[in-house]
Tab-separated table of C-alpha atoms in Angstrom:
chain	number	residue	atom	x	y	z
A	1478	MET	CA	0.000	0.000	0.000
A	1479	VAL	CA	1.244	3.504	-0.798
A	1480	ARG	CA	1.920	5.393	2.421
A	1481	ALA	CA	1.083	9.028	3.032
A	1482	GLY	CA	4.069	11.182	2.216
A	1483	SER	CA	5.524	8.647	-0.210
A	1484	THR	CA	6.991	9.951	-3.424
A	1485	THR	CA	5.384	7.100	-5.328
A	1486	THR	CA	2.364	8.150	-7.343
A	1487	GLY	CA	-0.671	6.097	-6.376
A	1488	PRO	CA	-3.968	5.559	-8.137
A	1489	THR	CA	-6.395	8.450	-8.315
A	1490	LEU	CA	-9.851	8.319	-6.796
A	1491	ALA	CA	-11.256	8.102	-10.314
A	1492	VAL	CA	-9.291	4.884	-10.898
A	1493	VAL	CA	-10.637	3.434	-7.639
A	1494	ALA	CA	-14.197	4.439	-8.515
A	1495	ARG	CA	-13.917	2.823	-11.946
A	1496	ALA	CA	-12.553	-0.410	-10.444
A	1497	ALA	CA	-15.415	-0.528	-7.927
A	1498	GLY	CA	-18.059	0.328	-10.516
A	1499	VAL	CA	-19.231	3.471	-8.729
A	1500	SER	CA	-19.104	7.206	-9.286
A	1501	VAL	CA	-16.230	9.328	-8.004
A	1502	PRO	CA	-18.514	11.142	-5.508
A	1503	THR	CA	-19.605	7.769	-4.089
A	1504	ALA	CA	-15.998	6.633	-3.744
A	1505	SER	CA	-15.214	9.937	-2.066
A	1506	LYS	CA	-17.982	9.349	0.484
A	1507	VAL	CA	-16.420	6.036	1.477
A	1508	VAL	CA	-12.955	7.562	1.756
A	1509	ASN	CA	-14.335	10.338	3.982
A	1510	GLY	CA	-16.275	8.022	6.278
A	1511	ARG	CA	-19.735	9.222	5.221
A	1512	GLU	CA	-22.694	7.136	6.386
A	1513	ASP	CA	-24.977	7.507	3.339
A	1514	VAL	CA	-23.468	4.626	1.362
A	1515	ALA	CA	-25.015	1.169	0.957
A	1516	PRO	CA	-23.069	-1.622	2.729
A	1517	GLU	CA	-22.411	-3.549	-0.515
A	1518	THR	CA	-21.181	-0.405	-2.269
A	1519	ARG	CA	-18.925	0.406	0.670
A	1520	ARG	CA	-17.498	-3.099	0.543
A	1521	ARG	CA	-16.669	-2.849	-3.166
A	1522	VAL	CA	-15.016	0.547	-2.782
A	1523	THR	CA	-13.050	-0.553	0.282
A	1524	GLU	CA	-11.781	-3.643	-1.536
A	1525	ALA	CA	-10.740	-1.507	-4.504
A	1526	LEU	CA	-8.922	0.919	-2.194
A	1527	GLU	CA	-6.966	-1.922	-0.633
A	1528	ARG	CA	-6.306	-3.756	-3.904
A	1529	LEU	CA	-5.046	-0.679	-5.716
A	1530	GLY	CA	-3.074	0.685	-2.784
A	1531	TYR	CA	-4.926	3.975	-2.562
A	1532	VAL	CA	-4.428	6.125	0.536
A	1533	ARG	CA	-5.965	9.558	0.643
A	1534	ARG	CA	-3.433	12.168	1.593
A	1535	PRO	CA	-5.281	14.715	3.742
A	1536	ARG	CA	-4.533	18.177	2.585
A	1537	LEU	CA	-3.538	19.127	6.107
A	1538	ASP	CA	-1.042	16.283	6.725
A	1539	ALA	CA	1.853	18.679	6.318
A	1540	THR	CA	0.307	21.156	8.732
A	1541	ARG	CA	-1.032	18.750	11.342
A	1542	THR	CA	-0.190	20.381	14.657
A	1543	PRO	CA	1.971	18.067	16.810
A	1544	GLY	CA	0.842	19.744	20.041
A	1545	LEU	CA	-2.900	19.667	19.373
A	1546	VAL	CA	-5.325	16.865	20.268
A	1547	ASP	CA	-9.108	16.635	20.303
A	1548	LEU	CA	-11.299	15.478	23.171
A	1549	VAL	CA	-14.775	14.427	22.047
A	1550	VAL	CA	-17.383	14.304	24.847
A	1551	HIS	CA	-21.157	14.104	24.817
A	1552	SER	CA	-21.706	17.135	27.037
A	1553	LEU	CA	-19.968	19.451	29.467
A	1554	ASP	CA	-22.759	19.846	32.012
A	1555	THR	CA	-22.156	16.744	34.148
A	1556	SER	CA	-19.745	16.018	36.982
A	1557	TRP	CA	-18.663	12.970	34.970
A	1558	SER	CA	-17.427	15.224	32.157
A	1559	GLY	CA	-15.812	17.501	34.705
A	1560	ALA	CA	-13.771	14.637	36.138
A	1561	VAL	CA	-12.689	13.536	32.649
A	1562	LEU	CA	-11.744	17.088	31.661
A	1563	HIS	CA	-9.709	17.480	34.835
A	1564	GLY	CA	-7.706	14.350	34.084
A	1565	VAL	CA	-7.170	15.274	30.442
A	1566	GLU	CA	-6.147	18.836	31.316
A	1567	GLU	CA	-3.500	17.809	33.843
A	1568	ALA	CA	-1.993	15.048	31.694
A	1569	ALA	CA	-2.039	17.229	28.564
A	1570	HIS	CA	-0.288	20.040	30.427
A	1571	ASP	CA	2.424	17.635	31.562
A	1572	ALA	CA	2.847	16.440	27.965
A	1573	GLY	CA	2.930	19.967	26.516
A	1574	LEU	CA	-0.291	19.450	24.547
A	1575	GLU	CA	-3.150	21.784	23.699
A	1576	VAL	CA	-6.655	20.292	23.845
A	1577	VAL	CA	-9.692	21.168	21.738
A	1578	VAL	CA	-12.921	20.005	23.403
A	1579	SER	CA	-15.857	19.094	21.172
A	1580	ALA	CA	-19.170	18.577	22.961
A	1581	GLY	CA	-22.671	17.799	21.821
A	1582	LEU	CA	-21.629	15.860	18.718
A	1583	THR	CA	-23.975	12.990	19.567
A	1584	ARG	CA	-27.749	12.998	19.557
A	1585	SER	CA	-27.958	10.871	22.702
A	1586	TRP	CA	-25.784	9.903	25.647
A	1587	GLY	CA	-23.244	7.346	24.482
A	1588	GLY	CA	-24.420	7.782	20.888
A	1589	ARG	CA	-22.609	7.948	17.573
A	1590	PRO	CA	-20.924	11.185	16.539
A	1591	GLU	CA	-22.972	13.017	13.949
A	1592	PRO	CA	-21.744	13.352	10.356
A	1593	GLY	CA	-19.260	16.178	9.877
A	1594	TRP	CA	-17.077	15.764	12.932
A	1595	LEU	CA	-14.364	14.031	10.895
A	1596	ASP	CA	-14.120	17.046	8.601
A	1597	LYS	CA	-13.711	19.329	11.614
A	1598	LEU	CA	-10.965	17.089	12.912
A	1599	THR	CA	-8.908	17.304	9.719
A	1600	THR	CA	-9.580	21.038	9.365
A	1601	ARG	CA	-7.997	21.658	12.773
A	1602	GLY	CA	-5.045	19.438	11.930
A	1603	SER	CA	-5.169	17.577	15.254
A	1604	SER	CA	-2.503	14.964	15.871
A	1605	GLY	CA	-4.767	12.656	17.884
A	1606	VAL	CA	-8.212	12.183	19.395
A	1607	LEU	CA	-9.644	11.113	22.747
A	1608	PHE	CA	-13.222	9.795	22.585
A	1609	ASN	CA	-15.213	9.697	25.822
A	1610	LEU	CA	-18.442	7.663	25.932
A	1611	ALA	CA	-18.569	7.478	22.151
A	1612	GLU	CA	-19.820	4.795	19.786
A	1613	LEU	CA	-18.073	4.904	16.431
A	1614	THR	CA	-19.302	3.241	13.265
A	1615	PRO	CA	-17.110	0.756	11.350
A	1616	SER	CA	-16.587	3.322	8.594
A	1617	GLN	CA	-15.470	5.937	11.127
A	1618	TYR	CA	-12.977	3.522	12.657
A	1619	ALA	CA	-11.745	2.767	9.130
A	1620	TRP	CA	-11.441	6.474	8.305
A	1621	LEU	CA	-9.296	7.136	11.373
A	1622	ASP	CA	-7.101	4.152	10.588
A	1623	GLN	CA	-6.761	5.041	6.922
A	1624	HIS	CA	-5.708	8.582	7.760
A	1625	ARG	CA	-3.362	7.366	10.477
A	1626	ILE	CA	-4.909	9.536	13.160
A	1627	PRO	CA	-4.075	8.050	16.580
A	1628	PHE	CA	-6.997	7.807	18.975
A	1629	VAL	CA	-7.917	6.318	22.350
A	1630	MET	CA	-11.385	5.452	23.661
A	1631	ILE	CA	-12.244	6.438	27.251
A	1632	ASP	CA	-14.970	4.140	28.601
A	1633	PRO	CA	-16.181	2.970	25.169
A	1634	VAL	CA	-19.891	2.292	24.748
A	1635	LEU	CA	-19.309	-1.066	23.035
A	1636	GLU	CA	-16.365	-3.438	22.845
A	1637	PRO	CA	-13.883	-1.716	20.500
A	1638	PRO	CA	-12.599	-3.567	17.431
A	1639	PRO	CA	-9.303	-5.463	17.779
A	1640	GLY	CA	-6.318	-3.152	17.925
A	1641	VAL	CA	-8.243	-0.115	19.189
A	1642	MET	CA	-6.773	1.425	22.337
A	1643	SER	CA	-9.205	1.919	25.235
A	1644	VAL	CA	-9.179	2.823	28.919
A	1645	SER	CA	-11.966	1.920	31.317
A	1646	ALA	CA	-12.627	1.003	34.925
A	1647	ALA	CA	-12.785	-2.543	36.268
A	1648	ASN	CA	-16.567	-2.475	36.026
A	1649	ARG	CA	-17.220	-6.172	36.536
A	1650	GLN	CA	-15.094	-6.262	39.668
A	1651	GLY	CA	-16.875	-3.131	40.848
A	1652	GLY	CA	-20.191	-4.947	40.546
A	1653	VAL	CA	-18.747	-7.858	42.509
A	1654	THR	CA	-17.465	-5.519	45.231
A	1655	ALA	CA	-20.796	-3.708	45.628
A	1656	THR	CA	-22.752	-6.946	45.862
A	1657	GLU	CA	-20.273	-8.617	48.207
A	1658	HIS	CA	-20.570	-5.628	50.541
A	1659	LEU	CA	-24.344	-6.073	50.747
A	1660	LEU	CA	-23.966	-9.839	51.190
A	1661	SER	CA	-21.490	-9.286	54.032
A	1662	LEU	CA	-24.144	-7.239	55.845
A	1663	GLY	CA	-26.543	-10.185	55.667
A	1664	HIS	CA	-28.656	-9.185	52.649
A	1665	GLU	CA	-29.793	-11.864	50.235
A	1666	ARG	CA	-32.720	-10.118	48.547
A	1667	ILE	CA	-30.468	-7.806	46.552
A	1668	ALA	CA	-31.702	-6.066	43.396
A	1669	VAL	CA	-29.688	-4.273	40.725
A	1670	ILE	CA	-30.590	-1.309	38.527
A	1671	GLY	CA	-28.248	-1.246	35.537
A	1672	GLY	CA	-27.721	1.514	33.011
A	1673	TYR	CA	-28.245	0.807	29.306
A	1674	ARG	CA	-28.494	-2.921	28.596
A	1675	ARG	CA	-26.110	-2.740	25.643
A	1676	LYS	CA	-23.481	-0.453	27.167
A	1677	LEU	CA	-20.241	-2.234	27.982
A	1678	CYS	CA	-19.796	-0.827	31.485
A	1679	SER	CA	-23.413	-1.472	32.484
A	1680	SER	CA	-23.455	-5.089	31.343
A	1681	ALA	CA	-20.137	-5.686	33.127
A	1682	ARG	CA	-21.449	-4.278	36.428
A	1683	VAL	CA	-24.595	-6.390	36.248
A	1684	ALA	CA	-22.466	-9.437	35.399
A	1685	GLY	CA	-20.369	-8.743	38.500
A	1686	TYR	CA	-23.550	-8.562	40.595
A	1687	ARG	CA	-24.734	-11.934	39.286
A	1688	SER	CA	-21.304	-13.475	39.794
A	1689	ALA	CA	-21.090	-12.360	43.427
A	1690	LEU	CA	-24.546	-13.728	44.232
A	1691	THR	CA	-23.786	-17.069	42.601
A	1692	ALA	CA	-20.449	-17.367	44.406
A	1693	ALA	CA	-22.261	-16.785	47.708
A	1694	GLY	CA	-24.838	-19.454	46.934
A	1695	VAL	CA	-27.646	-16.936	46.433
A	1696	ARG	CA	-29.824	-17.513	43.388
A	1697	PRO	CA	-30.042	-14.373	41.230
A	1698	ARG	CA	-33.695	-13.443	40.718
A	1699	ARG	CA	-34.738	-12.318	37.269
A	1700	GLU	CA	-37.332	-9.925	38.718
A	1701	TYR	CA	-34.608	-8.180	40.717
A	1702	VAL	CA	-32.714	-7.082	37.595
A	1703	ARG	CA	-33.874	-3.756	36.134
A	1704	TYR	CA	-32.344	-1.152	33.805
A	1705	GLY	CA	-32.582	2.597	34.354
A	1706	ASP	CA	-30.761	3.942	31.269
A	1707	PHE	CA	-28.411	5.952	33.506
A	1708	ASP	CA	-31.347	8.332	34.042
A	1709	GLU	CA	-32.530	9.527	37.436
A	1710	VAL	CA	-36.227	9.588	36.512
A	1711	VAL	CA	-36.171	6.130	34.913
A	1712	ALA	CA	-34.309	4.721	37.921
A	1713	ARG	CA	-36.995	6.107	40.225
A	1714	ARG	CA	-39.638	4.229	38.241
A	1715	ARG	CA	-37.603	1.026	38.316
A	1716	MET	CA	-37.240	1.269	42.092
A	1717	LEU	CA	-40.994	1.703	42.486
A	1718	GLU	CA	-41.471	-1.434	40.384
A	1719	LEU	CA	-39.120	-3.343	42.677
A	1720	LEU	CA	-41.020	-2.128	45.743
A	1721	ASP	CA	-44.276	-3.394	44.235
A	1722	LEU	CA	-42.980	-6.978	43.977
A	1723	PRO	CA	-44.583	-9.557	46.292
A	1724	GLU	CA	-41.179	-9.913	47.959
A	1725	PRO	CA	-39.328	-6.612	47.489
A	1726	PRO	CA	-35.560	-6.428	47.928
A	1727	THR	CA	-33.903	-5.349	51.158
A	1728	ALA	CA	-30.967	-3.836	49.272
A	1729	VAL	CA	-30.265	-2.473	45.807
A	1730	PHE	CA	-27.070	-1.980	43.842
A	1731	VAL	CA	-27.556	0.996	41.509
A	1732	CYS	CA	-25.070	1.192	38.634
A	1733	SER	CA	-24.555	4.976	38.817
A	1734	ASP	CA	-24.721	7.641	41.505
A	1735	LYS	CA	-27.079	9.709	39.363
A	1736	MET	CA	-29.574	6.853	39.214
A	1737	ALA	CA	-29.158	6.326	42.955
A	1738	LEU	CA	-30.625	9.798	43.507
A	1739	GLY	CA	-33.755	8.606	41.708
A	1740	VAL	CA	-33.833	5.530	43.932
A	1741	TYR	CA	-33.717	7.759	47.035
A	1742	GLU	CA	-36.685	9.718	45.644
A	1743	ALA	CA	-38.684	6.515	45.103
A	1744	LEU	CA	-38.011	5.328	48.635
A	1745	ALA	CA	-38.976	8.700	50.103
A	1746	GLN	CA	-42.167	8.617	48.026
A	1747	ARG	CA	-43.092	5.340	49.707
A	1748	GLY	CA	-42.122	6.547	53.177
A	1749	LEU	CA	-39.107	4.247	53.397
A	1750	ARG	CA	-35.791	5.152	54.980
A	1751	VAL	CA	-32.204	4.507	53.886
A	1752	PRO	CA	-30.677	2.302	55.243
A	1753	ASP	CA	-33.263	1.374	57.906
A	1754	ASP	CA	-35.722	-0.042	55.379
A	1755	ILE	CA	-33.453	-0.653	52.415
A	1756	SER	CA	-29.712	-0.358	51.751
A	1757	VAL	CA	-28.420	1.388	48.645
A	1758	VAL	CA	-25.022	1.183	46.908
A	1759	GLY	CA	-24.139	3.372	43.931
A	1760	PHE	CA	-21.346	3.467	41.375
A	1761	ASP	CA	-18.958	6.294	40.311
A	1762	ASP	CA	-18.270	8.247	43.525
A	1763	LEU	CA	-19.159	11.540	41.877
A	1764	PRO	CA	-19.932	14.617	44.019
A	1765	GLU	CA	-23.614	13.599	43.814
A	1766	ALA	CA	-22.842	10.680	46.149
A	1767	ARG	CA	-22.455	13.131	49.044
A	1768	TRP	CA	-25.624	15.095	48.329
A	1769	PRO	CA	-28.373	12.862	49.752
A	1770	THR	CA	-29.017	12.071	53.385
A	1771	PRO	CA	-27.613	9.650	54.315
A	1772	ALA	CA	-24.539	9.971	52.085
A	1773	LEU	CA	-24.269	7.214	49.502
A	1774	THR	CA	-22.029	4.174	49.802
A	1775	THR	CA	-20.655	3.733	46.308
A	1776	VAL	CA	-18.021	2.107	44.114
A	1777	ARG	CA	-15.412	4.606	43.000
A	1778	GLN	CA	-14.180	4.505	39.457
A	1779	PRO	CA	-11.128	6.698	38.861
A	1780	LEU	CA	-12.457	8.900	36.054
A	1781	SER	CA	-9.708	11.520	36.153
A	1782	GLU	CA	-7.048	8.822	36.312
A	1783	MET	CA	-8.671	7.019	33.359
A	1784	ALA	CA	-8.598	10.226	31.326
A	1785	ALA	CA	-4.976	10.929	32.238
A	1786	MET	CA	-3.989	7.379	31.288
A	1787	ALA	CA	-5.731	7.823	27.928
A	1788	VAL	CA	-3.686	10.979	27.270
A	1789	ARG	CA	-0.447	9.173	28.067
A	1790	LEU	CA	-1.373	6.299	25.763
A	1791	LEU	CA	-2.282	8.761	23.011
A	1792	VAL	CA	1.103	10.464	23.364
A	1793	ARG	CA	2.788	7.092	22.848
A	1794	LEU	CA	0.683	6.383	19.764
A	1795	MET	CA	1.476	9.830	18.362
A	1796	ALA	CA	5.172	9.057	18.842
A	1797	GLY	CA	4.808	5.886	16.774
A	1798	GLU	CA	4.910	3.478	19.728
A	1799	GLN	CA	2.541	0.560	20.158
A	1800	PRO	CA	1.653	-0.120	23.826
A	1801	GLU	CA	1.812	-3.734	24.956
A	1802	SER	CA	-1.941	-4.036	25.546
A	1803	THR	CA	-4.795	-2.328	23.747
A	1804	ARG	CA	-7.181	-2.525	26.702
A	1805	THR	CA	-6.383	-0.876	30.034
A	1806	GLU	CA	-8.601	-1.325	33.103
A	1807	LEU	CA	-8.034	0.737	36.227
A	1808	PRO	CA	-9.187	-0.672	39.595
A	1809	THR	CA	-12.380	0.302	41.388
A	1810	TRP	CA	-13.007	0.222	45.126
A	1811	LEU	CA	-15.812	0.620	47.633
A	1812	VAL	CA	-16.319	3.938	49.431
A	1813	GLN	CA	-18.415	3.221	52.523
A	1814	ARG	CA	-20.721	5.921	53.798
A	1815	ALA	CA	-24.057	5.673	55.579
A	1816	SER	CA	-26.511	4.202	53.061
A	1817	THR	CA	-25.957	0.533	53.911
A	1818	ALA	CA	-26.744	-1.516	57.035
A	1819	PRO	CA	-27.773	-5.083	57.895
A	1820	PRO	CA	-31.360	-5.979	56.972
A	1821	ARG	CA	-33.670	-5.444	59.895
A	1822	THR	CA	-35.761	-8.174	61.476
A	1823	GLU	CA	-39.228	-8.115	62.986
A	1824	SER	CA	-37.694	-7.508	66.418
A	1825	ASP	CA	-35.319	-4.816	65.175
A	1826	PRO	CA	-35.763	-1.626	67.265
A	1827	ARG	CA	-35.440	0.364	64.032
A	1828	ARG	CA	-38.897	-0.912	63.081
A	1829	SER	CA	-41.370	1.858	63.978
């Protein structure tokens, strides 16, 4: 394959289009990672690109700024984003990098970047990209690879393709830790409220919950597993559903601190107290965990440290290095506060 910057003259886009049996504009769409191309057409063009050794030479390759990287986040109005930005800022400063933050490029939390962001990336001449909570399409992954733009995923929505660098928390172990804590207090009727079913971190936390119950000889109950879409209002509804079961849980592991606030609201709505009537464990250890009364016991994931690690990995990629492992998981741990206690019995003096 002809490499960018080579003095060898490669095939033109017109030659590629002719070989694939498509128009030049259609071939251009594939090269630029556009979504409005039929899968079969994309396959033919991609095969022609590989067979003929075509590599688009971005017009800004010569002016790509070595000290500039992009951070793509869904929004800037959450404490989650604040923790990520803090980690990126500190690590970028240490590495002598400037950071351009792009927010609101996705229609929904954890969604796919909208068309056009790739063009903005090349226009700025960034040397690398950090994606936080992003879901890229196969064509977008291919575009980044074809243009040799290093990138690292921070907490990817789905399992990244082989060879893609990512940094996340040990979510499964975090789910184990949260559930083991409740088991150690004597709870067996433990429910879980996950985030999005399909999101990598959510499924891992729920898997950890199931694993801990099974290891303790407690049968996981299907009716105790709910999903709150990482949304406070949805989580409140899911908690009310759990309370309406013939045998409601005595404890609940909530897979984000934000959702835990909704759980507190549901319990207050029913006149129940935390932890006297039900114990609650969250996940994240964001500032929100200290807001409710009692303060929330939660699993801490090191968001700022994850972001800083992603910057360091990106710097290595930009320098032409290939880290030993493409997937990095940072440990999680339990932060005990006042929202958990042993389940009360009929004779418990806490019973009013």
